[in-house]
Amino acid sequence: MAFLEVEHIEKNFGNTKVLKDVSFALEEGNTLAIIGSSGSGKTTLLRCLNFLETPTKGKITVGGDVLFNSDWSEAENNKDLRSKRLHFGMVFQSFNLFPQYTALENVTLSKKLLAKEDPDFKKNKKEIYAKIEEQGKKLLAQMGLAERMNHYPHQLSGGQQQRVAIARALAMEPAIMLFDEPTSALDPELVGEVLNVMKELAREGMTMVVVTHEMGFAREMADQVIFMDEGQIVETGTAEEIFANPKQERTKAFLSKIL
Amino acid sequence: MFLSVTLALLEGMGTTFQIFILTLIFSLPLGLILAFGAMSKFRPISYSVNVLVWIIRGTPLMLQLIIIFYGPGLWLDYNVWGGNSAGRLTATVVAFTINYACYFSVIFRGGIQGVPVGQREAGEVLGMTRSQIFFKVTLLQMVKRVVPPMSNEIITLVKDTSLARIISCYELTFTGYSFMKAASITWPLFYTAVFYLAFVGILTILFNYIEKRLSYFR
């Protein structure tokens, strides 16, 4: 059984079928790139994985634990929603950093809030916070932002903001990182710095699902590529198979337009 | 003469300040409740709130004040406010609270809806609870958005307190006016204006300070 299993996901918004019977599997440590034109359902698929949207039908399994099953009751699916969500880290197209906090505070906030639920929190508050700060600083340094830790988001460039957002997601130690068009809101000259950080993560063995328009990145880094159109997976394969030898007409048409 | 006018105006100022502060104390939370009501997914609630806001914002505060003060006595044949000045002050505060809560609710709603959805979603995917997201993420951003329109409205409230004169509430303008009527002198009116200007001046400084304190983020 693969690390991430997505089975027969469907999502309807009213009468609109946004996802139609989407299934895929991803091995631990692999990078999956989801490509396709706007409105093809890629982002919705990503949002279904961490429950920002609730799938209408289907089943999601991570590491053998079923997180969502449309056969279950709503209460069953909402049980432990927060810990289910924490299997995934999410990076948004528009960064969504918290503007009133510094880069470091953005990275440590949710971890600190979660630590309060620790039964030993009151006794070891100082140590726990120090440890979280340490981890946050380390992550930001890893993102090349050691000098920018105490800057507020509006004092950072788009590329720097997105790298803070990546560090913030990593701070929760997720098993899988989800990227929703992480470079689409960036000026062209800032795309590279974010992609480099993502490549580094992939090399370190992070399991990643990346919705992207960056075909160069998909081709170079993805172990697996999914091409979506009109809410369906049209074609899936290795980067080589999809980019060099696409089998489906729709894939060929899309790639010829974009490459 | 100057001293007695000063003392009388200070007394009027006291009443004005009471109307002002009590209205704020009651209308701020009520405005927040109305804002949530207007955003309710349960249609009858959001509809009722919208109609209420339309009526209150669509009619003069002075008219509302008259209806609230005289209405109950004429309908019930019993003066719920009592005949003394405390009763008139209470009626004034009730009318002002309803009126200002409606204006505040619209400002609050704008502040709440103005915070991008992505902020809430970012909190959710980081495993925060709903209350953590509200208190740690969205609240301060709401406050920042709401301060400039609120300062406008609150400064208007200072001057609107003079409407209480219509139900013989002895506030600041009433006092200044009474000297003109009794002694045919106008300078107490200008002196009255100085009191309002000082009051608004202090508020302006206060709001500028708050805005400055919140300017460290965007």
mmCIF file of N, CA, C and O in Angstrom, chain A residues 142-143 157-160 162-163 166 179 182-201 203 212 214 216-217 220-221:
data_model
loop_
_atom_site.group_PDB
_atom_site.id
_atom_site.type_symbol
_atom_site.label_atom_id
_atom_site.label_comp_id
_atom_site.label_asym_id
_atom_site.label_seq_id
_atom_site.Cartn_x
_atom_site.Cartn_y
_atom_site.Cartn_z
ATOM 1 N N GLN A 142 17.463 27.528 7.199
ATOM 2 C CA GLN A 142 17.442 26.567 6.103
ATOM 3 C C GLN A 142 16.846 27.187 4.834
ATOM 4 O O GLN A 142 17.226 26.837 3.722
ATOM 5 N N MET A 143 15.897 28.093 5.024
ATOM 6 C CA MET A 143 15.257 28.763 3.893
ATOM 7 C C MET A 143 16.087 29.955 3.414
ATOM 8 O O MET A 143 15.638 30.739 2.581
ATOM 9 N N SER A 157 10.168 40.456 0.430
ATOM 10 C CA SER A 157 9.744 40.283 -0.963
ATOM 11 C C SER A 157 8.820 39.076 -1.045
ATOM 12 O O SER A 157 8.741 38.273 -0.112
ATOM 13 N N GLY A 158 8.129 38.940 -2.166
ATOM 14 C CA GLY A 158 7.224 37.804 -2.346
ATOM 15 C C GLY A 158 7.926 36.472 -2.177
ATOM 16 O O GLY A 158 7.432 35.561 -1.517
ATOM 17 N N GLY A 159 9.124 36.372 -2.750
ATOM 18 C CA GLY A 159 9.873 35.121 -2.656
ATOM 19 C C GLY A 159 10.251 34.805 -1.218
ATOM 20 O O GLY A 159 10.158 33.659 -0.765
ATOM 21 N N GLN A 160 10.635 35.863 -0.491
ATOM 22 C CA GLN A 160 10.980 35.659 0.928
ATOM 23 C C GLN A 160 9.738 35.273 1.725
ATOM 24 O O GLN A 160 9.778 34.388 2.582
ATOM 25 N N GLN A 162 7.124 33.690 0.664
ATOM 26 C CA GLN A 162 6.739 32.316 0.385
ATOM 27 C C GLN A 162 7.683 31.335 1.083
ATOM 28 O O GLN A 162 7.255 30.277 1.543
ATOM 29 N N ARG A 163 8.940 31.715 1.226
ATOM 30 C CA ARG A 163 9.864 30.819 1.925
ATOM 31 C C ARG A 163 9.542 30.773 3.422
ATOM 32 O O ARG A 163 9.659 29.731 4.059
ATOM 33 N N ILE A 166 6.734 28.405 3.719
ATOM 34 C CA ILE A 166 7.189 27.008 3.663
ATOM 35 C C ILE A 166 7.747 26.587 5.025
ATOM 36 O O ILE A 166 7.417 25.524 5.552
ATOM 37 N N PHE A 179 1.666 21.931 -2.032
ATOM 38 C CA PHE A 179 1.971 23.254 -2.582
ATOM 39 C C PHE A 179 0.907 23.618 -3.607
ATOM 40 O O PHE A 179 0.726 22.899 -4.592
ATOM 41 N N PRO A 182 2.703 27.500 -5.806
ATOM 42 C CA PRO A 182 3.467 28.339 -4.869
ATOM 43 C C PRO A 182 4.205 29.493 -5.523
ATOM 44 O O PRO A 182 4.600 30.426 -4.827
ATOM 45 N N THR A 183 4.389 29.465 -6.827
ATOM 46 C CA THR A 183 5.156 30.547 -7.460
ATOM 47 C C THR A 183 4.308 31.418 -8.379
ATOM 48 O O THR A 183 4.820 32.342 -9.006
ATOM 49 N N SER A 184 3.003 31.138 -8.439
ATOM 50 C CA SER A 184 2.167 31.857 -9.408
ATOM 51 C C SER A 184 1.992 33.329 -9.084
ATOM 52 O O SER A 184 1.716 34.134 -9.960
ATOM 53 N N ALA A 185 2.115 33.696 -7.789
ATOM 54 C CA ALA A 185 1.901 35.098 -7.414
ATOM 55 C C ALA A 185 3.220 35.871 -7.370
ATOM 56 O O ALA A 185 3.253 37.010 -6.939
ATOM 57 N N LEU A 186 4.299 35.233 -7.821
ATOM 58 C CA LEU A 186 5.619 35.861 -7.676
ATOM 59 C C LEU A 186 6.071 36.537 -8.962
ATOM 60 O O LEU A 186 5.736 36.104 -10.064
ATOM 61 N N ASP A 187 6.867 37.604 -8.796
ATOM 62 C CA ASP A 187 7.532 38.193 -9.954
ATOM 63 C C ASP A 187 8.483 37.147 -10.522
ATOM 64 O O ASP A 187 9.087 36.389 -9.764
ATOM 65 N N PRO A 188 8.642 37.121 -11.852
ATOM 66 C CA PRO A 188 9.446 36.060 -12.480
ATOM 67 C C PRO A 188 10.821 35.888 -11.863
ATOM 68 O O PRO A 188 11.287 34.765 -11.684
ATOM 69 N N GLU A 189 11.470 36.993 -11.493
ATOM 70 C CA GLU A 189 12.843 36.860 -10.992
ATOM 71 C C GLU A 189 12.893 36.253 -9.586
ATOM 72 O O GLU A 189 13.955 35.931 -9.084
ATOM 73 N N LEU A 190 11.716 36.119 -8.930
ATOM 74 C CA LEU A 190 11.703 35.567 -7.574
ATOM 75 C C LEU A 190 11.280 34.099 -7.541
ATOM 76 O O LEU A 190 11.304 33.458 -6.493
ATOM 77 N N VAL A 191 10.886 33.571 -8.713
ATOM 78 C CA VAL A 191 10.397 32.193 -8.765
ATOM 79 C C VAL A 191 11.505 31.215 -8.389
ATOM 80 O O VAL A 191 11.293 30.277 -7.623
ATOM 81 N N GLY A 192 12.709 31.486 -8.903
ATOM 82 C CA GLY A 192 13.823 30.556 -8.728
ATOM 83 C C GLY A 192 14.132 30.249 -7.276
ATOM 84 O O GLY A 192 14.316 29.083 -6.902
ATOM 85 N N GLU A 193 14.151 31.287 -6.424
ATOM 86 C CA GLU A 193 14.542 31.070 -5.027
ATOM 87 C C GLU A 193 13.558 30.149 -4.312
ATOM 88 O O GLU A 193 13.950 29.366 -3.443
ATOM 89 N N VAL A 194 12.273 30.236 -4.664
ATOM 90 C CA VAL A 194 11.278 29.374 -4.032
ATOM 91 C C VAL A 194 11.396 27.942 -4.567
ATOM 92 O O VAL A 194 11.372 26.975 -3.807
ATOM 93 N N LEU A 195 11.588 27.826 -5.884
ATOM 94 C CA LEU A 195 11.736 26.491 -6.475
ATOM 95 C C LEU A 195 12.979 25.786 -5.921
ATOM 96 O O LEU A 195 12.952 24.582 -5.650
ATOM 97 N N ASN A 196 14.054 26.559 -5.711
ATOM 98 C CA ASN A 196 15.273 25.943 -5.171
ATOM 99 C C ASN A 196 15.027 25.332 -3.796
ATOM 100 O O ASN A 196 15.503 24.245 -3.496
ATOM 101 N N VAL A 197 14.299 26.063 -2.959
ATOM 102 C CA VAL A 197 13.978 25.562 -1.628
ATOM 103 C C VAL A 197 13.145 24.284 -1.738
ATOM 104 O O VAL A 197 13.357 23.306 -1.012
ATOM 105 N N MET A 198 12.215 24.275 -2.684
ATOM 106 C CA MET A 198 11.369 23.089 -2.856
ATOM 107 C C MET A 198 12.170 21.898 -3.363
ATOM 108 O O MET A 198 11.961 20.759 -2.943
ATOM 109 N N LYS A 199 13.105 22.175 -4.258
ATOM 110 C CA LYS A 199 13.960 21.096 -4.771
ATOM 111 C C LYS A 199 14.775 20.485 -3.645
ATOM 112 O O LYS A 199 14.920 19.271 -3.540
ATOM 113 N N GLU A 200 15.296 21.379 -2.794
ATOM 114 C CA GLU A 200 16.077 20.927 -1.655
ATOM 115 C C GLU A 200 15.242 19.993 -0.765
ATOM 116 O O GLU A 200 15.692 18.935 -0.333
ATOM 117 N N LEU A 201 13.994 20.404 -0.538
ATOM 118 C CA LEU A 201 13.084 19.591 0.280
ATOM 119 C C LEU A 201 12.859 18.225 -0.352
ATOM 120 O O LEU A 201 12.873 17.189 0.322
ATOM 121 N N ARG A 203 14.776 16.641 -2.381
ATOM 122 C CA ARG A 203 16.002 15.842 -2.289
ATOM 123 C C ARG A 203 16.175 15.258 -0.899
ATOM 124 O O ARG A 203 16.695 14.163 -0.733
ATOM 125 N N THR A 212 1.234 22.932 -9.982
ATOM 126 C CA THR A 212 2.158 23.932 -10.525
ATOM 127 C C THR A 212 1.969 24.186 -12.015
ATOM 128 O O THR A 212 1.440 23.361 -12.750
ATOM 129 N N GLU A 214 4.848 25.448 -13.315
ATOM 130 C CA GLU A 214 6.273 25.453 -13.622
ATOM 131 C C GLU A 214 6.661 24.096 -14.203
ATOM 132 O O GLU A 214 7.013 23.167 -13.476
ATOM 133 N N GLY A 216 9.189 23.229 -15.937
ATOM 134 C CA GLY A 216 10.598 22.881 -15.733
ATOM 135 C C GLY A 216 10.779 22.159 -14.399
ATOM 136 O O GLY A 216 11.445 21.116 -14.329
ATOM 137 N N PHE A 217 10.140 22.697 -13.369
ATOM 138 C CA PHE A 217 10.225 22.089 -12.047
ATOM 139 C C PHE A 217 9.610 20.695 -12.065
ATOM 140 O O PHE A 217 10.199 19.731 -11.564
ATOM 141 N N GLU A 220 11.860 18.247 -13.868
ATOM 142 C CA GLU A 220 13.123 17.944 -13.199
ATOM 143 C C GLU A 220 12.914 17.172 -11.894
ATOM 144 O O GLU A 220 13.656 16.243 -11.583
ATOM 145 N N MET A 221 11.908 17.550 -11.117
ATOM 146 C CA MET A 221 11.801 17.052 -9.755
ATOM 147 C C MET A 221 10.749 15.985 -9.514
ATOM 148 O O MET A 221 10.814 15.236 -8.541
#
